[in-house]
PDB file of C-alpha atoms in Angstrom:
ATOM      1  CA  UNK A  71       5.976 -21.795 -55.904  1.00  0.00           C
ATOM      2  CA  UNK A  72       6.116 -22.626 -52.717  1.00  0.00           C
ATOM      3  CA  UNK A  73       3.484 -24.264 -51.119  1.00  0.00           C
ATOM      4  CA  UNK A  74       1.756 -21.902 -47.798  1.00  0.00           C
ATOM      5  CA  UNK A  75       2.998 -22.399 -44.444  1.00  0.00           C
ATOM      6  CA  UNK A  76       0.414 -24.109 -42.007  1.00  0.00           C
ATOM      7  CA  UNK A  77       0.548 -22.857 -38.250  1.00  0.00           C
ATOM      8  CA  UNK A  78       0.292 -25.612 -35.546  1.00  0.00           C
ATOM      9  CA  UNK A  79      -1.820 -24.392 -33.209  1.00  0.00           C
ATOM     10  CA  UNK A  80       0.218 -23.221 -29.735  1.00  0.00           C
ATOM     11  CA  UNK A  81       0.240 -26.304 -26.727  1.00  0.00           C
ATOM     12  CA  UNK A  82      -1.798 -25.473 -24.315  1.00  0.00           C
ATOM     13  CA  UNK A  83       0.331 -23.553 -21.329  1.00  0.00           C
ATOM     14  CA  UNK A  84      -0.003 -25.072 -18.034  1.00  0.00           C
ATOM     15  CA  UNK A  85      -0.869 -21.563 -16.642  1.00  0.00           C
ATOM     16  CA  UNK A  86      -3.821 -21.941 -19.546  1.00  0.00           C
ATOM     17  CA  UNK A  87      -5.225 -25.595 -18.690  1.00  0.00           C
ATOM     18  CA  UNK A  88      -4.837 -24.383 -14.739  1.00  0.00           C
ATOM     19  CA  UNK A  89      -7.073 -21.305 -16.144  1.00  0.00           C
ATOM     20  CA  UNK A  90      -9.550 -23.277 -17.627  1.00  0.00           C
ATOM     21  CA  UNK A  91      -9.930 -26.023 -14.302  1.00  0.00           C
ATOM     22  CA  UNK A  92     -10.555 -23.123 -12.465  1.00  0.00           C
ATOM     23  CA  UNK A  93     -13.057 -21.816 -14.087  1.00  0.00           C
ATOM     24  CA  UNK A  94     -14.971 -25.268 -14.929  1.00  0.00           C
ATOM     25  CA  UNK A  95     -14.865 -24.921 -10.836  1.00  0.00           C
ATOM     26  CA  UNK A  96     -16.859 -22.205 -10.613  1.00  0.00           C
ATOM     27  CA  UNK A  97     -19.237 -23.641 -13.972  1.00  0.00           C
ATOM     28  CA  UNK A  98     -19.451 -26.373 -11.408  1.00  0.00           C
ATOM     29  CA  UNK A  99     -20.670 -24.098  -8.166  1.00  0.00           C
ATOM     30  CA  UNK A 100     -22.972 -21.855 -10.800  1.00  0.00           C
ATOM     31  CA  UNK A 101     -24.478 -25.173 -11.441  1.00  0.00           C
ATOM     32  CA  UNK A 102     -24.569 -26.345  -7.332  1.00  0.00           C
ATOM     33  CA  UNK A 103     -22.590 -29.458  -8.335  1.00  0.00           C
ATOM     34  CA  UNK A 104     -20.421 -29.583  -5.782  1.00  0.00           C
ATOM     35  CA  UNK A 105     -18.784 -33.131  -6.535  1.00  0.00           C
ATOM     36  CA  UNK A 106     -17.787 -30.450 -10.127  1.00  0.00           C
ATOM     37  CA  UNK A 107     -15.821 -28.685  -7.825  1.00  0.00           C
ATOM     38  CA  UNK A 108     -14.207 -31.817  -5.684  1.00  0.00           C
ATOM     39  CA  UNK A 109     -13.550 -34.231  -8.564  1.00  0.00           C
ATOM     40  CA  UNK A 110     -10.638 -31.520  -9.309  1.00  0.00           C
ATOM     41  CA  UNK A 111      -9.048 -32.032  -5.961  1.00  0.00           C
ATOM     42  CA  UNK A 112      -5.614 -34.069  -5.339  1.00  0.00           C
ATOM     43  CA  UNK A 113      -6.550 -36.718  -2.533  1.00  0.00           C
ATOM     44  CA  UNK A 114      -4.166 -34.934  -0.297  1.00  0.00           C
ATOM     45  CA  UNK A 115      -5.391 -31.583  -0.876  1.00  0.00           C
ATOM     46  CA  UNK A 116      -4.775 -28.776   2.149  1.00  0.00           C
ATOM     47  CA  UNK A 117      -7.693 -26.324   1.820  1.00  0.00           C
ATOM     48  CA  UNK A 118      -6.879 -22.668   3.762  1.00  0.00           C
ATOM     49  CA  UNK A 119      -9.743 -20.909   4.734  1.00  0.00           C
ATOM     50  CA  UNK A 120      -8.038 -16.879   5.199  1.00  0.00           C
ATOM     51  CA  UNK A 121      -4.875 -18.694   6.482  1.00  0.00           C
ATOM     52  CA  UNK A 122      -6.071 -21.605   8.811  1.00  0.00           C
ATOM     53  CA  UNK A 123      -5.963 -24.716   7.904  1.00  0.00           C
ATOM     54  CA  UNK A 124      -9.287 -26.520   6.861  1.00  0.00           C
ATOM     55  CA  UNK A 125      -9.367 -30.052   6.581  1.00  0.00           C
ATOM     56  CA  UNK A 126     -11.506 -31.533   3.598  1.00  0.00           C
ATOM     57  CA  UNK A 127     -14.580 -32.827   4.973  1.00  0.00           C
ATOM     58  CA  UNK A 128     -15.042 -29.211   7.023  1.00  0.00           C
ATOM     59  CA  UNK A 129     -14.331 -27.284   3.517  1.00  0.00           C
ATOM     60  CA  UNK A 130     -17.331 -29.254   2.012  1.00  0.00           C
ATOM     61  CA  UNK A 131     -19.418 -29.195   4.607  1.00  0.00           C
ATOM     62  CA  UNK A 132     -19.252 -25.062   4.292  1.00  0.00           C
ATOM     63  CA  UNK A 133     -20.067 -25.980   0.784  1.00  0.00           C
ATOM     64  CA  UNK A 134     -23.091 -27.287   1.717  1.00  0.00           C
ATOM     65  CA  UNK A 135     -23.748 -24.672   4.503  1.00  0.00           C
ATOM     66  CA  UNK A 136     -23.578 -22.211   1.628  1.00  0.00           C
ATOM     67  CA  UNK A 137     -25.784 -23.438  -0.573  1.00  0.00           C
ATOM     68  CA  UNK A 138     -28.475 -24.873   2.123  1.00  0.00           C
ATOM     69  CA  UNK A 139     -28.451 -20.896   3.003  1.00  0.00           C
ATOM     70  CA  UNK A 140     -27.871 -20.036  -0.637  1.00  0.00           C
ATOM     71  CA  UNK A 141     -29.436 -22.270  -3.085  1.00  0.00           C
ATOM     72  CA  UNK A 142     -29.501 -19.367  -5.776  1.00  0.00           C
ATOM     73  CA  UNK A 143     -25.830 -18.806  -5.480  1.00  0.00           C
ATOM     74  CA  UNK A 144     -23.549 -17.412  -8.699  1.00  0.00           C
ATOM     75  CA  UNK A 145     -20.218 -16.811  -8.886  1.00  0.00           C
ATOM     76  CA  UNK A 146     -18.749 -14.304 -11.235  1.00  0.00           C
ATOM     77  CA  UNK A 147     -15.320 -14.550 -11.412  1.00  0.00           C
ATOM     78  CA  UNK A 148     -14.707 -10.886 -12.586  1.00  0.00           C
ATOM     79  CA  UNK A 149     -10.653 -11.872 -12.621  1.00  0.00           C
ATOM     80  CA  UNK A 150      -8.419 -14.426 -13.207  1.00  0.00           C
ATOM     81  CA  UNK A 151      -4.684 -14.845 -13.731  1.00  0.00           C
ATOM     82  CA  UNK A 152      -1.875 -18.016 -13.385  1.00  0.00           C
ATOM     83  CA  UNK A 153       1.245 -18.208 -12.665  1.00  0.00           C
ATOM     84  CA  UNK A 154       3.639 -20.891 -12.822  1.00  0.00           C
ATOM     85  CA  UNK A 155       1.027 -23.853 -10.876  1.00  0.00           C
ATOM     86  CA  UNK A 156      -1.024 -21.148  -9.631  1.00  0.00           C
ATOM     87  CA  UNK A 157      -4.580 -19.343 -10.655  1.00  0.00           C
ATOM     88  CA  UNK A 158      -5.732 -17.038  -8.947  1.00  0.00           C
ATOM     89  CA  UNK A 159      -9.294 -15.573  -8.955  1.00  0.00           C
ATOM     90  CA  UNK A 160     -11.291 -12.275  -8.073  1.00  0.00           C
ATOM     91  CA  UNK A 161     -15.227 -13.311  -7.841  1.00  0.00           C
ATOM     92  CA  UNK A 162     -18.516 -11.551  -6.968  1.00  0.00           C
ATOM     93  CA  UNK A 163     -21.143 -13.485  -5.760  1.00  0.00           C
ATOM     94  CA  UNK A 164     -24.661 -12.912  -5.622  1.00  0.00           C
ATOM     95  CA  UNK A 165     -27.404 -14.822  -3.704  1.00  0.00           C
ATOM     96  CA  UNK A 166     -30.775 -14.839  -2.163  1.00  0.00           C
ATOM     97  CA  UNK A 167     -30.915 -15.905   1.876  1.00  0.00           C
ATOM     98  CA  UNK A 168     -33.470 -18.567   1.605  1.00  0.00           C
ATOM     99  CA  UNK A 169     -32.075 -20.871   4.446  1.00  0.00           C
ATOM    100  CA  UNK A 170     -30.706 -20.167   7.724  1.00  0.00           C
ATOM    101  CA  UNK A 171     -27.078 -17.883   7.697  1.00  0.00           C
ATOM    102  CA  UNK A 172     -25.316 -17.442  10.820  1.00  0.00           C
ATOM    103  CA  UNK A 173     -28.179 -18.007  12.643  1.00  0.00           C
ATOM    104  CA  UNK A 174     -30.625 -15.599  10.965  1.00  0.00           C
ATOM    105  CA  UNK A 175     -33.043 -17.411   9.440  1.00  0.00           C
ATOM    106  CA  UNK A 176     -34.376 -17.228   5.646  1.00  0.00           C
ATOM    107  CA  UNK A 177     -35.032 -13.387   5.126  1.00  0.00           C
ATOM    108  CA  UNK A 178     -35.827 -13.677   0.797  1.00  0.00           C
ATOM    109  CA  UNK A 179     -33.197 -10.592   0.905  1.00  0.00           C
ATOM    110  CA  UNK A 180     -30.830 -10.710  -2.215  1.00  0.00           C
ATOM    111  CA  UNK A 181     -27.116 -10.446  -1.042  1.00  0.00           C
ATOM    112  CA  UNK A 182     -23.520  -9.795  -2.849  1.00  0.00           C
ATOM    113  CA  UNK A 183     -19.815 -10.879  -0.970  1.00  0.00           C
ATOM    114  CA  UNK A 184     -16.539 -11.170  -2.538  1.00  0.00           C
ATOM    115  CA  UNK A 185     -13.703 -13.221  -2.296  1.00  0.00           C
ATOM    116  CA  UNK A 186     -10.857 -14.225  -4.121  1.00  0.00           C
ATOM    117  CA  UNK A 187      -9.155 -18.171  -4.228  1.00  0.00           C
ATOM    118  CA  UNK A 188      -5.848 -19.184  -4.874  1.00  0.00           C
ATOM    119  CA  UNK A 189      -5.142 -22.710  -6.483  1.00  0.00           C
ATOM    120  CA  UNK A 190      -2.152 -24.151  -6.667  1.00  0.00           C
ATOM    121  CA  UNK A 191      -2.082 -27.412  -9.018  1.00  0.00           C
ATOM    122  CA  UNK A 192      -0.246 -30.438  -9.259  1.00  0.00           C
ATOM    123  CA  UNK A 193       1.416 -31.738 -13.113  1.00  0.00           C
ATOM    124  CA  UNK A 194      -1.694 -33.669 -13.414  1.00  0.00           C
ATOM    125  CA  UNK A 195      -3.729 -30.912 -12.704  1.00  0.00           C
ATOM    126  CA  UNK A 196      -5.344 -31.733  -9.388  1.00  0.00           C
ATOM    127  CA  UNK A 197      -5.809 -28.718  -7.415  1.00  0.00           C
ATOM    128  CA  UNK A 198      -3.296 -29.732  -4.330  1.00  0.00           C
ATOM    129  CA  UNK A 199      -3.849 -26.378  -2.295  1.00  0.00           C
ATOM    130  CA  UNK A 200      -6.759 -23.955  -2.295  1.00  0.00           C
ATOM    131  CA  UNK A 201      -6.777 -20.806  -0.443  1.00  0.00           C
ATOM    132  CA  UNK A 202     -10.071 -18.550  -0.046  1.00  0.00           C
ATOM    133  CA  UNK A 203     -10.344 -14.968   2.176  1.00  0.00           C
ATOM    134  CA  UNK A 204     -14.343 -14.124   2.071  1.00  0.00           C
ATOM    135  CA  UNK A 205     -15.594 -10.022   2.310  1.00  0.00           C
ATOM    136  CA  UNK A 206     -19.001 -11.100   3.877  1.00  0.00           C
ATOM    137  CA  UNK A 207     -18.929  -7.337   4.756  1.00  0.00           C
ATOM    138  CA  UNK A 208     -21.531  -6.450   2.070  1.00  0.00           C
ATOM    139  CA  UNK A 209     -23.835  -9.281   2.593  1.00  0.00           C
ATOM    140  CA  UNK A 210     -23.926  -8.756   6.490  1.00  0.00           C
ATOM    141  CA  UNK A 211     -24.978  -5.222   5.779  1.00  0.00           C
ATOM    142  CA  UNK A 212     -27.533  -6.566   3.287  1.00  0.00           C
ATOM    143  CA  UNK A 213     -29.006  -9.073   5.939  1.00  0.00           C
ATOM    144  CA  UNK A 214     -29.118  -6.500   9.220  1.00  0.00           C
ATOM    145  CA  UNK A 215     -26.438  -8.375  10.737  1.00  0.00           C
ATOM    146  CA  UNK A 216     -23.612  -5.004  10.931  1.00  0.00           C
ATOM    147  CA  UNK A 217     -24.592  -1.033  11.080  1.00  0.00           C
ATOM    148  CA  UNK A 218     -24.444   0.303   7.170  1.00  0.00           C
ATOM    149  CA  UNK A 219     -22.444   2.667   7.907  1.00  0.00           C
ATOM    150  CA  UNK A 220     -19.105   0.365   8.704  1.00  0.00           C
ATOM    151  CA  UNK A 221     -16.439   0.218   6.395  1.00  0.00           C
TER     152      UNK A 221
END
């Protein structure tokens, strides 16, 4: 009689590790802990917002501004795809407009917007490139800043 084979758990792939790291940054957003996001950035990270290079200080300022305007924001990662050293997240954001946003005073309006994030990781699991694209149109309609009929 032979002993049963005990299978070793497969080593985690780089893609799975990177997906976990990306989702831990989403979780940090949902706890409103910016340091929980920033700790994953490499010192020489490059940020691109809609293909425009943004320095890290400006990115952190934008993040703080977003939390000031929408202090209860919640990110829902609808899909997460990893290939090579990159992770793409499709995210729905919901929040309440409780602070100044684009010169618009707080309205208490519940809003939604959508975003895509692409993160490129180095071998140490640090984000070395960050790309984002926002679709603010639904939120702008909800705040009455854009005509509701705009597609």
